[in-house]
PDB file of C-alpha atoms and ligand atoms in Angstrom:
ATOM      1  CA  MET A   1     -55.818   5.486 -72.409  1.00 48.00           C
ATOM      2  CA  ALA A   2     -52.735   3.193 -71.177  1.00 61.00           C
ATOM      3  CA  GLU A   3     -54.089   4.414 -67.701  1.00 79.00           C
ATOM      4  CA  PHE A   4     -57.242   2.281 -68.053  1.00 95.00           C
ATOM      5  CA  LYS A   5     -55.564  -0.502 -69.669  1.00 95.00           C
ATOM      6  CA  GLU A   6     -53.307  -1.002 -66.669  1.00 95.00           C
ATOM      7  CA  ILE A   7     -56.386  -1.150 -64.394  1.00 97.00           C
ATOM      8  CA  ILE A   8     -58.537  -3.261 -66.744  1.00 97.00           C
ATOM      9  CA  MET A   9     -55.637  -5.912 -67.665  1.00 97.00           C
ATOM     10  CA  PRO A  10     -55.648  -8.233 -64.328  1.00 97.00           C
ATOM     11  CA  PHE A  11     -59.221  -9.177 -64.889  1.00 97.00           C
ATOM     12  CA  LYS A  12     -58.662 -10.336 -68.505  1.00 95.00           C
ATOM     13  CA  ASN A  13     -58.876 -14.053 -67.477  1.00 94.00           C
ATOM     14  CA  THR A  14     -61.163 -13.804 -64.732  1.00 92.00           C
ATOM     15  CA  PRO A  15     -64.879 -14.886 -65.315  1.00 90.00           C
ATOM     16  CA  GLY A  16     -67.049 -11.984 -65.357  1.00 90.00           C
ATOM     17  CA  GLY A  17     -63.825  -9.964 -65.524  1.00 96.00           C
ATOM     18  CA  ILE A  18     -65.297  -6.884 -67.182  1.00 97.00           C
ATOM     19  CA  ILE A  19     -67.581  -6.190 -64.388  1.00 97.00           C
ATOM     20  CA  GLN A  20     -64.743  -6.277 -61.881  1.00 97.00           C
ATOM     21  CA  ALA A  21     -62.631  -4.292 -64.392  1.00 97.00           C
ATOM     22  CA  PHE A  22     -65.447  -1.744 -64.443  1.00 97.00           C
ATOM     23  CA  HIS A  23     -65.649  -1.656 -60.721  1.00 96.00           C
ATOM     24  CA  ALA A  24     -61.949  -1.073 -60.364  1.00 96.00           C
ATOM     25  CA  VAL A  25     -61.835   1.811 -62.946  1.00 96.00           C
ATOM     26  CA  GLN A  26     -64.933   3.339 -61.085  1.00 93.00           C
ATOM     27  CA  LYS A  27     -63.322   2.959 -57.617  1.00 91.00           C
ATOM     28  CA  LYS A  28     -60.400   4.944 -58.803  1.00 91.00           C
ATOM     29  CA  ILE A  29     -62.216   7.841 -60.715  1.00 90.00           C
ATOM     30  CA  ASN A  30     -66.124   7.202 -59.640  1.00 90.00           C
ATOM     31  CA  TYR A  31     -67.320   6.763 -63.314  1.00 93.00           C
ATOM     32  CA  LEU A  32     -66.475   5.084 -66.429  1.00 96.00           C
ATOM     33  CA  PRO A  33     -65.263   7.235 -69.354  1.00 95.00           C
ATOM     34  CA  GLU A  34     -65.676   6.578 -72.840  1.00 95.00           C
ATOM     35  CA  ASN A  35     -61.661   5.570 -73.014  1.00 96.00           C
ATOM     36  CA  ALA A  36     -62.193   2.888 -70.229  1.00 97.00           C
ATOM     37  CA  ILE A  37     -65.031   1.218 -72.216  1.00 97.00           C
ATOM     38  CA  ILE A  38     -63.048   1.225 -75.358  1.00 96.00           C
ATOM     39  CA  ASP A  39     -60.128  -0.173 -73.421  1.00 96.00           C
ATOM     40  CA  ALA A  40     -62.327  -2.865 -71.904  1.00 97.00           C
ATOM     41  CA  ALA A  41     -63.602  -3.963 -75.186  1.00 96.00           C
ATOM     42  CA  GLU A  42     -60.042  -4.274 -76.579  1.00 96.00           C
ATOM     43  CA  VAL A  43     -58.797  -6.103 -73.658  1.00 96.00           C
ATOM     44  CA  PHE A  44     -61.670  -8.533 -73.411  1.00 97.00           C
ATOM     45  CA  GLY A  45     -61.961  -8.896 -77.186  1.00 96.00           C
ATOM     46  CA  ILE A  46     -65.653  -7.975 -77.490  1.00 96.00           C
ATOM     47  CA  PRO A  47     -67.516  -5.196 -79.557  1.00 97.00           C
ATOM     48  CA  VAL A  48     -67.273  -1.657 -78.076  1.00 97.00           C
ATOM     49  CA  LYS A  49     -71.151  -1.834 -78.201  1.00 97.00           C
ATOM     50  CA  GLU A  50     -71.075  -4.903 -75.883  1.00 97.00           C
ATOM     51  CA  ALA A  51     -68.786  -3.219 -73.391  1.00 97.00           C
ATOM     52  CA  TYR A  52     -70.852  -0.261 -73.263  1.00 97.00           C
ATOM     53  CA  GLY A  53     -73.945  -2.092 -72.798  1.00 97.00           C
ATOM     54  CA  VAL A  54     -72.365  -3.744 -69.733  1.00 96.00           C
ATOM     55  CA  ALA A  55     -71.357  -0.164 -68.405  1.00 96.00           C
ATOM     56  CA  THR A  56     -75.085   0.898 -68.865  1.00 95.00           C
ATOM     57  CA  PHE A  57     -76.950  -2.147 -67.825  1.00 94.00           C
ATOM     58  CA  TYR A  58     -75.794  -2.071 -63.874  1.00 92.00           C
ATOM     59  CA  SER A  59     -77.204   0.834 -62.002  1.00 85.00           C
ATOM     60  CA  TYR A  60     -74.013   0.912 -59.952  1.00 86.00           C
ATOM     61  CA  PHE A  61     -72.056   1.999 -62.908  1.00 93.00           C
ATOM     62  CA  SER A  62     -72.123   5.596 -64.184  1.00 92.00           C
ATOM     63  CA  ILE A  63     -70.779   6.861 -67.518  1.00 94.00           C
ATOM     64  CA  LYS A  64     -71.384  10.423 -66.489  1.00 90.00           C
ATOM     65  CA  PRO A  65     -68.643  12.066 -64.452  1.00 90.00           C
ATOM     66  CA  ARG A  66     -69.420  12.061 -60.679  1.00 92.00           C
ATOM     67  CA  GLY A  67     -67.844  13.892 -57.854  1.00 93.00           C
ATOM     68  CA  LYS A  68     -65.147  12.528 -55.433  1.00 92.00           C
ATOM     69  CA  TYR A  69     -67.564  12.012 -52.897  1.00 95.00           C
ATOM     70  CA  ILE A  70     -70.799  10.124 -53.890  1.00 94.00           C
ATOM     71  CA  ILE A  71     -73.971  10.715 -51.505  1.00 97.00           C
ATOM     72  CA  ARG A  72     -76.505   8.365 -51.706  1.00 96.00           C
ATOM     73  CA  ILE A  73     -79.768   8.869 -49.879  1.00 98.00           C
ATOM     74  CA  CYS A  74     -81.879   5.844 -49.251  1.00 97.00           C
ATOM     75  CA  GLU A  75     -85.528   6.177 -50.687  1.00 96.00           C
ATOM     76  CA  SER A  76     -86.790   2.829 -49.459  1.00 97.00           C
ATOM     77  CA  ALA A  77     -90.151   2.848 -47.457  1.00 97.00           C
ATOM     78  CA  PRO A  78     -88.657   2.931 -43.860  1.00 97.00           C
ATOM     79  CA  CYS A  79     -86.383   5.739 -44.808  1.00 97.00           C
ATOM     80  CA  HIS A  80     -89.006   7.522 -46.756  1.00 97.00           C
ATOM     81  CA  VAL A  81     -91.514   7.552 -44.037  1.00 97.00           C
ATOM     82  CA  ALA A  82     -88.440   8.737 -41.519  1.00 97.00           C
ATOM     83  CA  GLY A  83     -88.188  11.924 -43.507  1.00 97.00           C
ATOM     84  CA  ALA A  84     -85.626  11.061 -46.287  1.00 97.00           C
ATOM     85  CA  ALA A  85     -87.380  13.921 -48.224  1.00 97.00           C
ATOM     86  CA  GLU A  86     -86.210  16.516 -45.562  1.00 98.00           C
ATOM     87  CA  ILE A  87     -82.650  15.126 -45.711  1.00 98.00           C
ATOM     88  CA  ILE A  88     -82.623  15.400 -49.589  1.00 98.00           C
ATOM     89  CA  ALA A  89     -83.902  19.162 -49.129  1.00 98.00           C
ATOM     90  CA  SER A  90     -81.161  19.879 -46.454  1.00 98.00           C
ATOM     91  CA  LEU A  91     -78.386  18.432 -48.660  1.00 98.00           C
ATOM     92  CA  GLU A  92     -79.734  20.313 -51.725  1.00 98.00           C
ATOM     93  CA  ARG A  93     -79.539  23.498 -49.867  1.00 97.00           C
ATOM     94  CA  GLU A  94     -76.064  22.975 -48.479  1.00 97.00           C
ATOM     95  CA  LEU A  95     -74.647  21.957 -51.848  1.00 97.00           C
ATOM     96  CA  GLY A  96     -76.886  23.786 -54.288  1.00 97.00           C
ATOM     97  CA  ILE A  97     -77.315  20.766 -56.499  1.00 97.00           C
ATOM     98  CA  LYS A  98     -80.399  18.329 -56.901  1.00 96.00           C
ATOM     99  CA  ILE A  99     -80.359  14.616 -56.886  1.00 96.00           C
ATOM    100  CA  GLY A 100     -78.289  13.316 -60.075  1.00 92.00           C
ATOM    101  CA  GLU A 101     -76.083  16.404 -60.080  1.00 94.00           C
ATOM    102  CA  THR A 102     -72.442  17.027 -59.138  1.00 94.00           C
ATOM    103  CA  THR A 103     -71.257  20.195 -57.425  1.00 95.00           C
ATOM    104  CA  GLY A 104     -69.196  22.531 -59.772  1.00 93.00           C
ATOM    105  CA  ASP A 105     -65.908  21.799 -57.862  1.00 94.00           C
ATOM    106  CA  GLY A 106     -66.332  18.113 -58.665  1.00 92.00           C
ATOM    107  CA  LYS A 107     -66.688  17.048 -55.008  1.00 95.00           C
ATOM    108  CA  PHE A 108     -70.120  15.780 -54.407  1.00 97.00           C
ATOM    109  CA  THR A 109     -72.827  13.924 -56.419  1.00 96.00           C
ATOM    110  CA  MET A 110     -76.257  13.220 -54.994  1.00 96.00           C
ATOM    111  CA  GLU A 111     -77.965   9.956 -56.002  1.00 94.00           C
ATOM    112  CA  LEU A 112     -80.687   8.035 -54.664  1.00 95.00           C
ATOM    113  CA  THR A 113     -80.425   4.614 -53.508  1.00 95.00           C
ATOM    114  CA  GLU A 114     -82.628   1.505 -52.593  1.00 94.00           C
ATOM    115  CA  CYS A 115     -82.313   0.134 -48.754  1.00 96.00           C
ATOM    116  CA  VAL A 116     -78.668  -0.186 -47.723  1.00 95.00           C
ATOM    117  CA  GLY A 117     -79.573  -2.453 -44.829  1.00 95.00           C
ATOM    118  CA  GLN A 118     -79.146   0.086 -42.248  1.00 94.00           C
ATOM    119  CA  CYS A 119     -82.851   0.376 -41.331  1.00 93.00           C
ATOM    120  CA  GLN A 120     -82.403   0.186 -37.658  1.00 93.00           C
ATOM    121  CA  ALA A 121     -81.975   3.947 -37.350  1.00 96.00           C
ATOM    122  CA  THR A 122     -83.576   5.810 -40.383  1.00 97.00           C
ATOM    123  CA  PRO A 123     -83.185   7.845 -42.610  1.00 98.00           C
ATOM    124  CA  VAL A 124     -79.840   6.674 -43.900  1.00 98.00           C
ATOM    125  CA  ILE A 125     -77.415   8.296 -46.245  1.00 98.00           C
ATOM    126  CA  THR A 126     -74.200   6.972 -47.413  1.00 97.00           C
ATOM    127  CA  ILE A 127     -70.886   8.767 -48.660  1.00 97.00           C
ATOM    128  CA  ASN A 128     -68.694   6.746 -50.759  1.00 93.00           C
ATOM    129  CA  GLY A 129     -70.241   3.738 -49.022  1.00 93.00           C
ATOM    130  CA  LYS A 130     -70.093   4.935 -45.223  1.00 96.00           C
ATOM    131  CA  PRO A 131     -73.428   4.739 -43.678  1.00 97.00           C
ATOM    132  CA  TYR A 132     -74.759   7.384 -41.577  1.00 98.00           C
ATOM    133  CA  ALA A 133     -78.015   6.305 -40.032  1.00 97.00           C
ATOM    134  CA  GLY A 134     -80.632   8.214 -38.218  1.00 97.00           C
ATOM    135  CA  VAL A 135     -79.627  11.434 -39.702  1.00 98.00           C
ATOM    136  CA  THR A 136     -81.328  14.809 -39.065  1.00 97.00           C
ATOM    137  CA  PRO A 137     -81.631  17.611 -41.427  1.00 97.00           C
ATOM    138  CA  GLN A 138     -79.772  19.529 -38.973  1.00 96.00           C
ATOM    139  CA  GLN A 139     -76.645  16.963 -38.842  1.00 97.00           C
ATOM    140  CA  VAL A 140     -76.270  17.458 -42.693  1.00 98.00           C
ATOM    141  CA  ALA A 141     -73.822  20.371 -42.588  1.00 97.00           C
ATOM    142  CA  GLU A 142     -71.810  18.571 -39.920  1.00 97.00           C
ATOM    143  CA  ILE A 143     -71.593  15.409 -41.810  1.00 98.00           C
ATOM    144  CA  LEU A 144     -70.665  17.254 -45.182  1.00 97.00           C
ATOM    145  CA  ALA A 145     -67.880  19.251 -43.032  1.00 97.00           C
ATOM    146  CA  GLU A 146     -66.084  15.851 -42.663  1.00 96.00           C
ATOM    147  CA  TYR A 147     -65.406  15.852 -46.240  1.00 96.00           C
ATOM    148  CA  GLU A 148     -64.208  19.470 -46.531  1.00 84.00           C
TER     149      GLU A 148
HETATM  150  S1  FES B   1     -84.809   1.467 -45.763  1.00 88.72           S
HETATM  151 FE1  FES B   1     -83.191   2.721 -45.968  1.00 88.72          FE
HETATM  152  S2  FES B   1     -81.624   1.724 -45.101  1.00 88.72           S
HETATM  153 FE2  FES B   1     -83.137   0.229 -45.181  1.00 88.72          FE
END
């Protein structure tokens, strides 16, 4: 538990600090475990319910364990029409999971996202924030291999 307090503490006196603290926790382990939420409530002197509310309000926070690498597939219109569905199908085949799931080895999680501002070459996916634009279903295995 102390592990999370150490991460959270530096944001104690920052306005909106709990959000930054949650970002910092998530950056480290890719989700917000219950202990981190409890620790944050204590550090910021707010009820656990309120800290939990912050953690669940923003879509970029996850209270479910996620993989080391988060693959996000853009589903906004330009990517959608460019074949995002085929990219999803290809990722699902390669990884054996569906959107919202994590591989058994805890390595990859698949999520959908809105436009990530890379529409010049669609469809777009990101892996831990790194964009891949103009992806084809054939390229999926090659991209994943970078993370093996
Ligand atoms: S619509 Fe997909 S990156 Fe903009």
